[in-house]
Structures are given as structure tokens and as C-alpha cells.
């Protein structure tokens, strides 16, 4: 299955992608996760990426495209992947489309996770991420057993710089300006399916599985 998860920050793309990739044996490609890994290296590229992310700005298209297409060339991908957080601009979508076409593996589905602004803000500002294993928690919806400590690895849970309220509002604005037009773009290609991003993760997972079955992908 070749999927894109599209939606504003905080729609739950990462949460769904993690469960789907695990249960359906798909490779999960998250540009946000890739960049956060690169930042940990603290080299020139890492420092540059950290600056864009801290400000809630998008990383330039050429950089993102190069990193993602490199990964997609990898044989371990085996034609089955979920793209989470990519593409985020029209030039990225065009580059991706051309690449996949030339490799004979066009997208099968683009899932648009339609989510209200109120929910986005609550989710992101309450999100806590494990510094060590990147597991995701939420202070209200999915609290860890011990306050501030990861259930999986005992690592410290942190509020990402880009989940601070001021940056979240900026990210929503950038989403509206640069990413939202992809909804129409993929609708025109007959690939878009809209699902309610406001729903709880479990309910949404069931909706997605039903959709895949209907599409003959499961
Ligand atoms: P995410 O975890 O998907 O919300 O991504 C975190 C940050 O990484 C974003 O706020 C951007 O700064 C950067 N980023 C992730 N994906 C992309 C992309 N496709 N294009 C540009 N910047 C991106």
C-alpha cells in the first residue's frame, strides 16, 4: 500500500502512521522524525534544520525532497509506505509524483485528516514526547504512568519547541498558506479521502481500516 497522510499539524498523522505501519507492515516515513534525528547529530545540517523547526517554518523544498527521495530509493521500502508530513507544499507533491511514477509505484491513497483548530491547539500544546525513544504522550488524553517519564524506556518527556502555543499558531498559518492547497491537488487526481481528524485515535484507526477494505487495499 502506498499512502500519504495529509492534514494540519496535530491532526494525528504520526499517531495513525505508527499504528498502521506496525499492523499493516508498511514503512513509516515521517519527515519530522527524520529531521529530529538529524538535529541530534548537532552537525551543520542538524543545526540548520533545528532553526527552521524551532521557528515553526518549513524546511526548503530542495532539502526535503532530496532527503525523502533518497529514502524512497532504499530497497527496504518495497513498495509499501506511509508518508507522514510529506509532501507539505505543491512543489514537493509534484516532485514526489514524478519520482513515484518513474519508479512505477504511484500513490494509491491520500488521506486528508480534517481537524478543527481548537482540537489542534489542545493536542499539540498538551503533547509530550520522549527525548530518547520518541514515544508520544498527552497530559490529558494519554498521560504516562509516572508524570514526565516515558512508560517505554523511562526517558524524560519534553514539550517540543514547536509545540509551544505561539509556534503552533504559526504552524497552523503556514499549513493554511502552503499545505492546504494539496487537498484540492489530490482531489483532482481522484486520490483524496477525507476522514475526521477530530475523532479519538482508536475510532479513526477503525475508520481508516474500513476505508482500506472498501478500496480493496486490505
Ligand atoms: P512534523 O513533526 O511533521 O510536524 O514536522 C516538524 C517540523 O519539521 C515542521 O514544523 C517543519 O519545520 C519540518 N518539516 C517536516 N516535514 C516537512 C516538509 N515536508 N517540508 C518542510 N518542512 C518540514
mmCIF file of C-alpha atoms and ligand atoms in Angstrom:
data_model
loop_
_atom_site.group_PDB
_atom_site.id
_atom_site.type_symbol
_atom_site.label_atom_id
_atom_site.label_comp_id
_atom_site.label_asym_id
_atom_site.label_seq_id
_atom_site.Cartn_x
_atom_site.Cartn_y
_atom_site.Cartn_z
ATOM 1 C CA UNK A 1 0.000 0.000 0.000
ATOM 2 C CA UNK A 2 1.323 3.466 -0.867
ATOM 3 C CA UNK A 3 -0.237 6.185 1.258
ATOM 4 C CA UNK A 4 0.082 9.837 2.114
ATOM 5 C CA UNK A 5 -1.345 11.197 5.371
ATOM 6 C CA UNK A 6 -2.270 14.820 4.857
ATOM 7 C CA UNK A 7 -3.586 17.259 7.431
ATOM 8 C CA UNK A 8 -2.669 20.149 9.696
ATOM 9 C CA UNK A 9 -0.105 19.751 12.452
ATOM 10 C CA UNK A 10 -1.827 17.977 15.330
ATOM 11 C CA UNK A 11 -4.247 16.033 13.129
ATOM 12 C CA UNK A 12 -2.776 12.800 14.497
ATOM 13 C CA UNK A 13 -0.836 11.792 11.373
ATOM 14 C CA UNK A 14 2.115 10.479 13.372
ATOM 15 C CA UNK A 15 -0.072 8.504 15.769
ATOM 16 C CA UNK A 16 -2.019 6.811 12.959
ATOM 17 C CA UNK A 17 1.087 6.234 10.846
ATOM 18 C CA UNK A 18 2.835 4.459 13.727
ATOM 19 C CA UNK A 19 -0.073 2.062 14.350
ATOM 20 C CA UNK A 20 -0.827 1.471 10.672
ATOM 21 C CA UNK A 21 2.795 0.815 9.755
ATOM 22 C CA UNK A 22 3.138 -1.652 12.626
ATOM 23 C CA UNK A 23 -0.141 -3.509 11.995
ATOM 24 C CA UNK A 24 -0.033 -3.493 8.196
ATOM 25 C CA UNK A 25 3.702 -3.908 7.738
ATOM 26 C CA UNK A 26 4.279 -0.619 5.948
ATOM 27 C CA UNK A 27 7.387 1.554 6.176
ATOM 28 C CA UNK A 28 6.618 4.757 8.075
ATOM 29 C CA UNK A 29 8.397 7.761 6.583
ATOM 30 C CA UNK A 30 8.000 10.862 8.727
ATOM 31 C CA UNK A 31 9.969 13.891 7.606
ATOM 32 C CA UNK A 32 9.528 15.434 11.064
ATOM 33 C CA UNK A 33 11.087 12.338 12.706
ATOM 34 C CA UNK A 34 13.891 12.246 10.106
ATOM 35 C CA UNK A 35 14.714 15.888 10.792
ATOM 36 C CA UNK A 36 14.597 15.434 14.566
ATOM 37 C CA UNK A 37 17.057 12.523 14.211
ATOM 38 C CA UNK A 38 19.325 14.697 12.058
ATOM 39 C CA UNK A 39 19.170 17.503 14.638
ATOM 40 C CA UNK A 40 20.534 15.122 17.305
ATOM 41 C CA UNK A 41 23.785 14.830 15.306
ATOM 42 C CA UNK A 42 24.407 18.507 16.016
ATOM 43 C CA UNK A 43 26.314 18.956 12.731
ATOM 44 C CA UNK A 44 25.841 21.764 10.192
ATOM 45 C CA UNK A 45 22.740 20.198 8.622
ATOM 46 C CA UNK A 46 21.279 19.437 12.052
ATOM 47 C CA UNK A 47 21.744 22.988 13.269
ATOM 48 C CA UNK A 48 20.129 24.382 10.137
ATOM 49 C CA UNK A 49 17.124 22.055 10.420
ATOM 50 C CA UNK A 50 16.738 22.849 14.122
ATOM 51 C CA UNK A 51 16.452 26.538 13.341
ATOM 52 C CA UNK A 52 13.616 26.051 10.816
ATOM 53 C CA UNK A 53 11.791 23.693 13.171
ATOM 54 C CA UNK A 54 12.169 25.889 16.237
ATOM 55 C CA UNK A 55 10.556 28.762 14.356
ATOM 56 C CA UNK A 56 7.776 26.530 13.011
ATOM 57 C CA UNK A 57 8.914 27.290 9.448
ATOM 58 C CA UNK A 58 9.083 24.791 6.608
ATOM 59 C CA UNK A 59 12.458 23.382 5.591
ATOM 60 C CA UNK A 60 13.216 24.398 1.945
ATOM 61 C CA UNK A 61 11.723 22.085 -0.680
ATOM 62 C CA UNK A 62 15.009 21.024 -2.327
ATOM 63 C CA UNK A 63 16.410 19.860 1.000
ATOM 64 C CA UNK A 64 13.295 17.949 1.960
ATOM 65 C CA UNK A 65 12.889 16.360 -1.466
ATOM 66 C CA UNK A 66 16.470 15.171 -1.531
ATOM 67 C CA UNK A 67 16.210 13.534 1.899
ATOM 68 C CA UNK A 68 12.864 11.844 1.201
ATOM 69 C CA UNK A 69 13.632 10.617 -2.316
ATOM 70 C CA UNK A 70 16.903 9.161 -1.067
ATOM 71 C CA UNK A 71 14.945 7.161 1.489
ATOM 72 C CA UNK A 72 12.371 6.072 -1.095
ATOM 73 C CA UNK A 73 15.192 4.684 -3.284
ATOM 74 C CA UNK A 74 16.028 2.283 -0.469
ATOM 75 C CA UNK A 75 15.142 -1.312 -1.343
ATOM 76 C CA UNK A 76 13.761 -1.903 2.181
ATOM 77 C CA UNK A 77 10.775 0.274 1.293
ATOM 78 C CA UNK A 78 9.471 -2.467 -1.014
ATOM 79 C CA UNK A 79 6.644 -0.510 -2.497
ATOM 80 C CA UNK A 80 4.730 -0.224 0.787
ATOM 81 C CA UNK A 81 4.940 3.002 2.703
ATOM 82 C CA UNK A 82 3.099 5.701 4.619
ATOM 83 C CA UNK A 83 4.299 9.248 4.102
ATOM 84 C CA UNK A 84 3.610 11.340 7.187
ATOM 85 C CA UNK A 85 4.253 15.079 6.932
ATOM 86 C CA UNK A 86 5.385 14.927 3.299
ATOM 87 C CA UNK A 87 4.544 16.396 0.862
ATOM 88 C CA UNK A 88 3.757 19.730 2.519
ATOM 89 C CA UNK A 89 3.964 22.058 -0.494
ATOM 90 C CA UNK A 90 2.901 21.839 -4.129
ATOM 91 C CA UNK A 91 6.495 21.647 -5.445
ATOM 92 C CA UNK A 92 7.108 18.722 -3.043
ATOM 93 C CA UNK A 93 3.935 16.994 -4.268
ATOM 94 C CA UNK A 94 4.971 17.431 -7.902
ATOM 95 C CA UNK A 95 8.494 16.108 -7.271
ATOM 96 C CA UNK A 96 7.114 13.139 -5.339
ATOM 97 C CA UNK A 97 4.561 12.339 -8.049
ATOM 98 C CA UNK A 98 7.192 12.365 -10.783
ATOM 99 C CA UNK A 99 9.569 10.225 -8.738
ATOM 100 C CA UNK A 100 6.949 7.601 -7.894
ATOM 101 C CA UNK A 101 5.692 7.495 -11.473
ATOM 102 C CA UNK A 102 9.184 6.938 -12.827
ATOM 103 C CA UNK A 103 9.655 4.113 -10.298
ATOM 104 C CA UNK A 104 6.351 2.534 -11.221
ATOM 105 C CA UNK A 105 4.850 2.923 -7.776
ATOM 106 C CA UNK A 106 2.248 5.714 -7.927
ATOM 107 C CA UNK A 107 0.343 6.740 -4.802
ATOM 108 C CA UNK A 108 -2.798 4.733 -4.135
ATOM 109 C CA UNK A 109 -4.464 6.891 -1.498
ATOM 110 C CA UNK A 110 -4.146 10.295 0.119
ATOM 111 C CA UNK A 111 -5.911 10.515 3.463
ATOM 112 C CA UNK A 112 -6.916 14.024 4.483
ATOM 113 C CA UNK A 113 -7.381 14.189 8.256
ATOM 114 C CA UNK A 114 -9.740 17.148 8.607
ATOM 115 C CA UNK A 115 -9.261 18.661 12.068
ATOM 116 C CA UNK A 116 -10.615 21.737 13.866
ATOM 117 C CA UNK A 117 -8.249 24.432 15.058
ATOM 118 C CA UNK A 118 -9.417 24.137 18.676
ATOM 119 C CA UNK A 119 -8.521 20.434 18.775
ATOM 120 C CA UNK A 120 -5.154 21.044 17.086
ATOM 121 C CA UNK A 121 -4.117 23.587 19.726
ATOM 122 C CA UNK A 122 -5.216 21.365 22.643
ATOM 123 C CA UNK A 123 -3.458 18.335 21.214
ATOM 124 C CA UNK A 124 -0.161 19.980 20.393
ATOM 125 C CA UNK A 125 0.319 22.127 23.462
ATOM 126 C CA UNK A 126 -0.540 19.092 25.660
ATOM 127 C CA UNK A 127 1.683 16.677 23.744
ATOM 128 C CA UNK A 128 4.793 15.333 25.450
ATOM 129 C CA UNK A 129 7.465 13.393 23.578
ATOM 130 C CA UNK A 130 10.101 11.052 24.960
ATOM 131 C CA UNK A 131 13.548 12.548 24.490
ATOM 132 C CA UNK A 132 15.076 9.103 23.993
ATOM 133 C CA UNK A 133 12.609 6.871 22.095
ATOM 134 C CA UNK A 134 10.231 9.498 20.586
ATOM 135 C CA UNK A 135 7.130 7.837 22.104
ATOM 136 C CA UNK A 136 4.202 10.256 22.239
ATOM 137 C CA UNK A 137 2.008 11.023 25.276
ATOM 138 C CA UNK A 138 -0.574 13.690 26.137
ATOM 139 C CA UNK A 139 -1.067 15.339 29.511
ATOM 140 C CA UNK A 140 -4.867 14.748 29.358
ATOM 141 C CA UNK A 141 -5.649 12.218 26.613
ATOM 142 C CA UNK A 142 -2.795 9.759 27.101
ATOM 143 C CA UNK A 143 -0.865 10.580 30.274
ATOM 144 C CA UNK A 144 2.196 8.494 31.171
ATOM 145 C CA UNK A 145 2.009 6.324 34.293
ATOM 146 C CA UNK A 146 4.623 8.490 36.003
ATOM 147 C CA UNK A 147 4.466 12.242 35.462
ATOM 148 C CA UNK A 148 7.125 13.381 32.967
ATOM 149 C CA UNK A 149 8.588 9.883 32.462
ATOM 150 C CA UNK A 150 8.244 7.644 29.389
ATOM 151 C CA UNK A 151 6.340 4.377 30.024
ATOM 152 C CA UNK A 152 8.502 2.532 27.466
ATOM 153 C CA UNK A 153 12.060 3.499 28.311
ATOM 154 C CA UNK A 154 11.976 5.745 31.422
ATOM 155 C CA UNK A 155 13.301 8.649 29.328
ATOM 156 C CA UNK A 156 12.283 12.217 30.137
ATOM 157 C CA UNK A 157 9.175 13.579 28.433
ATOM 158 C CA UNK A 158 9.524 17.015 26.904
ATOM 159 C CA UNK A 159 7.385 19.683 25.248
ATOM 160 C CA UNK A 160 8.777 20.118 21.746
ATOM 161 C CA UNK A 161 9.849 23.683 20.997
ATOM 162 C CA UNK A 162 7.495 23.695 18.032
ATOM 163 C CA UNK A 163 4.555 22.600 20.227
ATOM 164 C CA UNK A 164 4.670 25.819 22.246
ATOM 165 C CA UNK A 165 1.439 27.777 21.673
ATOM 166 C CA UNK A 166 2.992 30.677 19.776
ATOM 167 C CA UNK A 167 4.770 28.314 17.380
ATOM 168 C CA UNK A 168 1.683 26.128 16.991
ATOM 169 C CA UNK A 169 -0.312 29.169 15.790
ATOM 170 C CA UNK A 170 2.469 29.944 13.303
ATOM 171 C CA UNK A 171 2.495 26.340 12.048
ATOM 172 C CA UNK A 172 -1.270 26.450 11.508
ATOM 173 C CA UNK A 173 -0.856 29.649 9.488
ATOM 174 C CA UNK A 174 1.890 28.097 7.357
ATOM 175 C CA UNK A 175 -0.253 24.998 6.855
ATOM 176 C CA UNK A 176 -3.078 27.177 5.532
ATOM 177 C CA UNK A 177 -0.746 29.117 3.237
ATOM 178 C CA UNK A 178 1.390 26.305 1.841
ATOM 179 C CA UNK A 179 -0.082 22.867 2.501
ATOM 180 C CA UNK A 180 -3.879 23.181 2.394
ATOM 181 C CA UNK A 181 -3.863 23.572 -1.402
ATOM 182 C CA UNK A 182 -2.733 19.935 -1.637
ATOM 183 C CA UNK A 183 -6.270 18.908 -0.656
ATOM 184 C CA UNK A 184 -7.598 20.211 -3.986
ATOM 185 C CA UNK A 185 -4.491 18.974 -5.815
ATOM 186 C CA UNK A 186 -5.053 15.372 -4.751
ATOM 187 C CA UNK A 187 -8.843 15.660 -5.065
ATOM 188 C CA UNK A 188 -8.368 16.494 -8.737
ATOM 189 C CA UNK A 189 -6.245 13.361 -9.099
ATOM 190 C CA UNK A 190 -9.033 11.245 -7.563
ATOM 191 C CA UNK A 191 -6.764 10.124 -4.713
ATOM 192 C CA UNK A 192 -8.205 12.081 -1.777
ATOM 193 C CA UNK A 193 -10.298 10.588 1.021
ATOM 194 C CA UNK A 194 -11.372 12.772 3.930
ATOM 195 C CA UNK A 195 -11.594 11.354 7.457
ATOM 196 C CA UNK A 196 -12.453 13.112 10.749
ATOM 197 C CA UNK A 197 -9.176 14.043 12.435
ATOM 198 C CA UNK A 198 -11.119 15.298 15.481
ATOM 199 C CA UNK A 199 -12.006 11.713 16.416
ATOM 200 C CA UNK A 200 -10.104 9.733 19.034
ATOM 201 C CA UNK A 201 -7.151 7.764 17.657
ATOM 202 C CA UNK A 202 -8.826 4.341 18.050
ATOM 203 C CA UNK A 203 -12.047 5.384 16.299
ATOM 204 C CA UNK A 204 -10.094 6.939 13.479
ATOM 205 C CA UNK A 205 -7.946 3.840 13.090
ATOM 206 C CA UNK A 206 -11.102 1.748 12.590
ATOM 207 C CA UNK A 207 -12.422 4.230 10.021
ATOM 208 C CA UNK A 208 -9.129 4.000 8.125
ATOM 209 C CA UNK A 209 -9.145 0.200 8.104
ATOM 210 C CA UNK A 210 -12.733 0.211 6.768
ATOM 211 C CA UNK A 211 -11.663 2.627 4.059
ATOM 212 C CA UNK A 212 -8.709 0.427 3.030
ATOM 213 C CA UNK A 213 -11.024 -2.592 2.825
ATOM 214 C CA UNK A 214 -13.504 -0.650 0.668
ATOM 215 C CA UNK A 215 -10.649 0.360 -1.624
ATOM 216 C CA UNK A 216 -9.526 -3.266 -1.924
ATOM 217 C CA UNK A 217 -6.206 -2.453 -0.266
ATOM 218 C CA UNK A 218 -6.716 -4.764 2.741
HETATM 219 P P1 LIG B 1 6.173 17.425 11.973
HETATM 220 O O1 LIG B 1 6.703 16.544 13.043
HETATM 221 O O2 LIG B 1 5.693 16.650 10.776
HETATM 222 O O3 LIG B 1 5.133 18.391 12.463
HETATM 223 O O4 LIG B 1 7.409 18.304 11.438
HETATM 224 C C1 LIG B 1 8.158 19.125 12.323
HETATM 225 C C2 LIG B 1 8.833 20.233 11.538
HETATM 226 O O5 LIG B 1 9.731 19.673 10.563
HETATM 227 C C3 LIG B 1 7.913 21.136 10.730
HETATM 228 O O6 LIG B 1 7.338 22.145 11.522
HETATM 229 C C4 LIG B 1 8.878 21.675 9.691
HETATM 230 O O7 LIG B 1 9.735 22.643 10.242
HETATM 231 C C5 LIG B 1 9.731 20.453 9.379
HETATM 232 N N1 LIG B 1 9.128 19.634 8.289
HETATM 233 C C6 LIG B 1 8.603 18.379 8.400
HETATM 234 N N2 LIG B 1 8.172 17.937 7.214
HETATM 235 C C7 LIG B 1 8.408 18.923 6.324
HETATM 236 C C8 LIG B 1 8.170 19.069 4.932
HETATM 237 N N3 LIG B 1 7.583 18.102 4.205
HETATM 238 N N4 LIG B 1 8.558 20.239 4.345
HETATM 239 C C9 LIG B 1 9.157 21.213 5.043
HETATM 240 N N5 LIG B 1 9.402 21.149 6.360
HETATM 241 C C10 LIG B 1 9.035 20.018 7.010
#
